[in-house]
């Protein structure tokens, strides 16, 4: 299975985040899964890519042309695809993958997570979405999403269209066991008065 990874590009995080990201890549490769990612050599994305590479897995990097600078892109990609824009990059990341695992990250990672979550809510994506909750990183976001649903700004059904994992092994297991839902678009009208 092709698994898309979203996550931080930062080089200044606590070491545990890199260790867990690399372990995710190792688990993916051991289980026969391929990595589809934004092509970065640094941060959690680069750590996952190193884990997949060490496990002899397939790596597809997708990056805008302006990222093609020394030291920016991961050098061991099996395939490296260049796009003209960040928007096209995200489209290809989605098209080339069957599942998404979201690692801790900043505003870029949040934006990627919320876009794929929105697409899934609207019935435009059937991908498994799993947040890897290293060191409880996503707990505040989970609380915000619960608050959003309880305040009726989104359907409570949205809370069921992604999963949260506490370890790389659990994240991959959730992706592997995922069964896509079919049916109507989730709507705010799902609430009973």
C-alpha atoms as a printed R data frame, in Angstrom:
    type eleno elety resid chain resno       x      y       z
1   ATOM     1    CA   UNK     A     1   0.000  0.000   0.000
2   ATOM     2    CA   UNK     A     2   1.177  3.542  -0.716
3   ATOM     3    CA   UNK     A     3   1.066  5.548   2.516
4   ATOM     4    CA   UNK     A     4   1.317  9.347   2.440
5   ATOM     5    CA   UNK     A     5   3.101 10.946   5.369
6   ATOM     6    CA   UNK     A     6   2.541 14.507   6.543
7   ATOM     7    CA   UNK     A     7   4.788 15.889   9.285
8   ATOM     8    CA   UNK     A     8   7.233 18.490  10.490
9   ATOM     9    CA   UNK     A     9  10.274 19.550   8.476
10  ATOM    10    CA   UNK     A    10  11.931 21.056  11.556
11  ATOM    11    CA   UNK     A    11  15.439 20.035  12.661
12  ATOM    12    CA   UNK     A    12  15.049 21.344  16.218
13  ATOM    13    CA   UNK     A    13  12.562 18.954  17.842
14  ATOM    14    CA   UNK     A    14  13.059 16.636  20.795
15  ATOM    15    CA   UNK     A    15  14.861 13.487  19.633
16  ATOM    16    CA   UNK     A    16  11.912 11.210  20.475
17  ATOM    17    CA   UNK     A    17   9.937 12.649  17.545
18  ATOM    18    CA   UNK     A    18  12.664 11.709  15.034
19  ATOM    19    CA   UNK     A    19  13.128  8.281  16.608
20  ATOM    20    CA   UNK     A    20   9.416  7.483  16.385
21  ATOM    21    CA   UNK     A    21   9.181  8.835  12.824
22  ATOM    22    CA   UNK     A    22  12.098  6.693  11.675
23  ATOM    23    CA   UNK     A    23  10.562  3.689  13.419
24  ATOM    24    CA   UNK     A    24   7.336  4.340  11.499
25  ATOM    25    CA   UNK     A    25   9.310  4.162   8.249
26  ATOM    26    CA   UNK     A    26  10.949  0.931   9.354
27  ATOM    27    CA   UNK     A    27   7.586 -0.637  10.233
28  ATOM    28    CA   UNK     A    28   6.119  0.474   6.903
29  ATOM    29    CA   UNK     A    29   8.967 -1.128   4.960
30  ATOM    30    CA   UNK     A    30   8.854 -4.320   7.031
31  ATOM    31    CA   UNK     A    31   5.134 -4.661   6.287
32  ATOM    32    CA   UNK     A    32   5.655 -4.084   2.541
33  ATOM    33    CA   UNK     A    33   4.243 -0.556   2.327
34  ATOM    34    CA   UNK     A    34   5.633  2.290   0.220
35  ATOM    35    CA   UNK     A    35   6.158  5.896   1.264
36  ATOM    36    CA   UNK     A    36   4.661  8.840  -0.593
37  ATOM    37    CA   UNK     A    37   5.783 12.165   0.877
38  ATOM    38    CA   UNK     A    38   6.791 15.748   0.188
39  ATOM    39    CA   UNK     A    39  10.386 14.788  -0.555
40  ATOM    40    CA   UNK     A    40  12.086 16.586   2.326
41  ATOM    41    CA   UNK     A    41  15.429 15.393   3.687
42  ATOM    42    CA   UNK     A    42  14.978 16.978   7.120
43  ATOM    43    CA   UNK     A    43  12.546 16.781   9.996
44  ATOM    44    CA   UNK     A    44  10.084 14.002  10.590
45  ATOM    45    CA   UNK     A    45   9.522 13.513   6.865
46  ATOM    46    CA   UNK     A    46  13.215 12.807   6.351
47  ATOM    47    CA   UNK     A    47  13.263 10.490   9.373
48  ATOM    48    CA   UNK     A    48  10.399  8.399   7.970
49  ATOM    49    CA   UNK     A    49  12.159  8.260   4.594
50  ATOM    50    CA   UNK     A    50  15.377  7.034   6.265
51  ATOM    51    CA   UNK     A    51  13.436  4.271   7.994
52  ATOM    52    CA   UNK     A    52  11.797  3.172   4.745
53  ATOM    53    CA   UNK     A    53  15.128  3.343   2.893
54  ATOM    54    CA   UNK     A    54  16.926  1.253   5.518
55  ATOM    55    CA   UNK     A    55  14.141 -1.316   5.188
56  ATOM    56    CA   UNK     A    56  14.574 -1.348   1.374
57  ATOM    57    CA   UNK     A    57  11.099  0.081   0.798
58  ATOM    58    CA   UNK     A    58   9.903  2.182  -2.119
59  ATOM    59    CA   UNK     A    59   9.961  5.978  -1.659
60  ATOM    60    CA   UNK     A    60   8.120  8.478  -3.855
61  ATOM    61    CA   UNK     A    61   8.984 12.102  -3.194
62  ATOM    62    CA   UNK     A    62   6.780 14.849  -4.629
63  ATOM    63    CA   UNK     A    63   8.101 18.399  -4.389
64  ATOM    64    CA   UNK     A    64   7.687 21.760  -6.106
65  ATOM    65    CA   UNK     A    65  10.586 22.705  -8.397
66  ATOM    66    CA   UNK     A    66  11.643 25.555  -6.112
67  ATOM    67    CA   UNK     A    67  12.585 22.967  -3.442
68  ATOM    68    CA   UNK     A    68  15.288 21.564  -5.749
69  ATOM    69    CA   UNK     A    69  18.170 23.086  -3.790
70  ATOM    70    CA   UNK     A    70  21.188 21.369  -2.202
71  ATOM    71    CA   UNK     A    71  20.286 19.541   1.016
72  ATOM    72    CA   UNK     A    72  16.529 20.150   0.793
73  ATOM    73    CA   UNK     A    73  15.305 16.935  -0.864
74  ATOM    74    CA   UNK     A    74  15.845 13.360   0.287
75  ATOM    75    CA   UNK     A    75  18.524 11.840  -1.939
76  ATOM    76    CA   UNK     A    76  17.389  8.198  -1.847
77  ATOM    77    CA   UNK     A    77  13.927  8.553  -3.356
78  ATOM    78    CA   UNK     A    78  13.006  5.694  -5.673
79  ATOM    79    CA   UNK     A    79  11.042  8.251  -7.681
80  ATOM    80    CA   UNK     A    80  11.164 12.030  -7.367
81  ATOM    81    CA   UNK     A    81   8.390 14.027  -9.025
82  ATOM    82    CA   UNK     A    82   8.577 17.793  -9.448
83  ATOM    83    CA   UNK     A    83   5.517 20.033  -9.619
84  ATOM    84    CA   UNK     A    84   5.056 23.698 -10.460
85  ATOM    85    CA   UNK     A    85   3.061 24.523  -7.329
86  ATOM    86    CA   UNK     A    86   2.462 23.413  -3.751
87  ATOM    87    CA   UNK     A    87  -1.199 22.884  -4.644
88  ATOM    88    CA   UNK     A    88  -0.302 20.408  -7.398
89  ATOM    89    CA   UNK     A    89   2.089 18.696  -4.996
90  ATOM    90    CA   UNK     A    90  -0.780 18.030  -2.565
91  ATOM    91    CA   UNK     A    91  -2.997 16.743  -5.365
92  ATOM    92    CA   UNK     A    92  -0.343 14.224  -6.386
93  ATOM    93    CA   UNK     A    93   0.315 13.176  -2.789
94  ATOM    94    CA   UNK     A    94  -3.369 12.328  -2.501
95  ATOM    95    CA   UNK     A    95  -3.616 10.661  -5.929
96  ATOM    96    CA   UNK     A    96  -0.552  8.486  -5.343
97  ATOM    97    CA   UNK     A    97  -1.585  7.143  -1.919
98  ATOM    98    CA   UNK     A    98  -4.289  4.987  -0.351
99  ATOM    99    CA   UNK     A    99  -3.767  6.132   3.239
100 ATOM   100    CA   UNK     A   100  -2.430  9.083   5.214
101 ATOM   101    CA   UNK     A   101  -0.484  9.064   8.475
102 ATOM   102    CA   UNK     A   102  -0.116 12.497  10.047
103 ATOM   103    CA   UNK     A   103   2.885 13.047  12.307
104 ATOM   104    CA   UNK     A   104   3.387 16.002  14.646
105 ATOM   105    CA   UNK     A   105   4.016 19.197  12.742
106 ATOM   106    CA   UNK     A   106   3.294 22.869  12.372
107 ATOM   107    CA   UNK     A   107   0.861 24.906  10.319
108 ATOM   108    CA   UNK     A   108   1.739 23.163   7.049
109 ATOM   109    CA   UNK     A   109   0.989 19.781   8.593
110 ATOM   110    CA   UNK     A   110  -2.223 21.091  10.128
111 ATOM   111    CA   UNK     A   111  -3.305 22.460   6.769
112 ATOM   112    CA   UNK     A   112  -2.610 19.110   5.071
113 ATOM   113    CA   UNK     A   113  -4.508 17.209   7.768
114 ATOM   114    CA   UNK     A   114  -7.542 19.491   7.657
115 ATOM   115    CA   UNK     A   115  -7.671 19.437   3.866
116 ATOM   116    CA   UNK     A   116  -7.715 15.637   3.660
117 ATOM   117    CA   UNK     A   117 -10.207 15.482   6.553
118 ATOM   118    CA   UNK     A   118 -12.470 17.953   4.741
119 ATOM   119    CA   UNK     A   119 -12.228 15.987   1.492
120 ATOM   120    CA   UNK     A   120 -13.128 12.816   3.339
121 ATOM   121    CA   UNK     A   121 -16.074 14.494   5.058
122 ATOM   122    CA   UNK     A   122 -17.332 15.594   1.645
123 ATOM   123    CA   UNK     A   123 -16.989 12.100   0.222
124 ATOM   124    CA   UNK     A   124 -14.108 13.093  -2.080
125 ATOM   125    CA   UNK     A   125 -11.530 10.839  -0.416
126 ATOM   126    CA   UNK     A   126 -11.761  7.292   0.898
127 ATOM   127    CA   UNK     A   127  -8.267  7.217   2.418
128 ATOM   128    CA   UNK     A   128  -7.584  6.011   5.913
129 ATOM   129    CA   UNK     A   129  -6.413  8.957   8.028
130 ATOM   130    CA   UNK     A   130  -4.354  8.227  11.138
131 ATOM   131    CA   UNK     A   131  -2.690 10.719  13.481
132 ATOM   132    CA   UNK     A   132   0.497  9.398  15.095
133 ATOM   133    CA   UNK     A   133   0.139 10.926  18.553
134 ATOM   134    CA   UNK     A   134   3.799 10.857  19.632
135 ATOM   135    CA   UNK     A   135   4.183 12.182  23.191
136 ATOM   136    CA   UNK     A   136   0.488 13.147  23.184
137 ATOM   137    CA   UNK     A   137   1.196 15.877  20.627
138 ATOM   138    CA   UNK     A   138  -2.282 15.818  19.090
139 ATOM   139    CA   UNK     A   139  -4.257 15.787  22.361
140 ATOM   140    CA   UNK     A   140  -5.054 19.545  22.161
141 ATOM   141    CA   UNK     A   141  -6.204 19.146  18.540
142 ATOM   142    CA   UNK     A   142  -8.408 16.205  19.499
143 ATOM   143    CA   UNK     A   143  -9.950 18.333  22.244
144 ATOM   144    CA   UNK     A   144 -10.505 21.212  19.798
145 ATOM   145    CA   UNK     A   145 -12.225 18.885  17.335
146 ATOM   146    CA   UNK     A   146 -14.445 17.447  20.084
147 ATOM   147    CA   UNK     A   147 -15.335 21.003  21.144
148 ATOM   148    CA   UNK     A   148 -16.072 21.908  17.512
149 ATOM   149    CA   UNK     A   149 -18.456 18.956  17.187
150 ATOM   150    CA   UNK     A   150 -20.103 19.514  20.573
151 ATOM   151    CA   UNK     A   151 -20.671 23.176  19.616
152 ATOM   152    CA   UNK     A   152 -22.278 21.975  16.360
153 ATOM   153    CA   UNK     A   153 -19.773 23.621  14.026
154 ATOM   154    CA   UNK     A   154 -19.192 20.188  12.484
155 ATOM   155    CA   UNK     A   155 -20.947 16.867  12.599
156 ATOM   156    CA   UNK     A   156 -19.957 14.461  15.356
157 ATOM   157    CA   UNK     A   157 -19.539 11.967  12.513
158 ATOM   158    CA   UNK     A   158 -16.338 13.813  11.560
159 ATOM   159    CA   UNK     A   159 -14.720 12.513  14.737
160 ATOM   160    CA   UNK     A   160 -15.133  8.982  13.366
161 ATOM   161    CA   UNK     A   161 -13.463  9.507   9.990
162 ATOM   162    CA   UNK     A   162  -9.916  9.575  11.348
163 ATOM   163    CA   UNK     A   163  -8.051  7.511  13.924
164 ATOM   164    CA   UNK     A   164  -5.384  8.275  16.512
165 ATOM   165    CA   UNK     A   165  -2.449  5.952  17.224
166 ATOM   166    CA   UNK     A   166   0.054  6.103  20.061
167 ATOM   167    CA   UNK     A   167   2.798  4.096  18.311
168 ATOM   168    CA   UNK     A   168   4.110  3.538  14.775
169 ATOM   169    CA   UNK     A   169   3.009 -0.098  14.940
170 ATOM   170    CA   UNK     A   170  -0.538  0.907  15.881
171 ATOM   171    CA   UNK     A   171  -0.633  3.543  13.114
172 ATOM   172    CA   UNK     A   172   0.305  0.995  10.448
173 ATOM   173    CA   UNK     A   173  -2.108 -1.578  11.878
174 ATOM   174    CA   UNK     A   174  -4.957  0.964  11.721
175 ATOM   175    CA   UNK     A   175  -4.149  1.706   8.089
176 ATOM   176    CA   UNK     A   176  -4.011 -2.000   7.248
177 ATOM   177    CA   UNK     A   177  -7.349 -2.780   8.926
178 ATOM   178    CA   UNK     A   178  -9.192  0.235   7.533
179 ATOM   179    CA   UNK     A   179 -12.388 -0.406   5.583
180 ATOM   180    CA   UNK     A   180 -13.556  2.596   3.520
181 ATOM   181    CA   UNK     A   181 -17.037  3.865   4.264
182 ATOM   182    CA   UNK     A   182 -19.568  4.469   1.580
183 ATOM   183    CA   UNK     A   183 -22.652  6.575   1.777
184 ATOM   184    CA   UNK     A   184 -23.774 10.139   2.111
185 ATOM   185    CA   UNK     A   185 -21.707 13.194   2.795
186 ATOM   186    CA   UNK     A   186 -21.511 13.946   6.507
187 ATOM   187    CA   UNK     A   187 -23.642 17.005   7.261
188 ATOM   188    CA   UNK     A   188 -24.320 19.310  10.171
189 ATOM   189    CA   UNK     A   189 -27.976 18.244   9.838
190 ATOM   190    CA   UNK     A   190 -27.010 14.855  11.283
191 ATOM   191    CA   UNK     A   191 -27.917 16.336  14.670
192 ATOM   192    CA   UNK     A   192 -31.319 15.707  16.111
193 ATOM   193    CA   UNK     A   193 -33.005 18.621  17.783
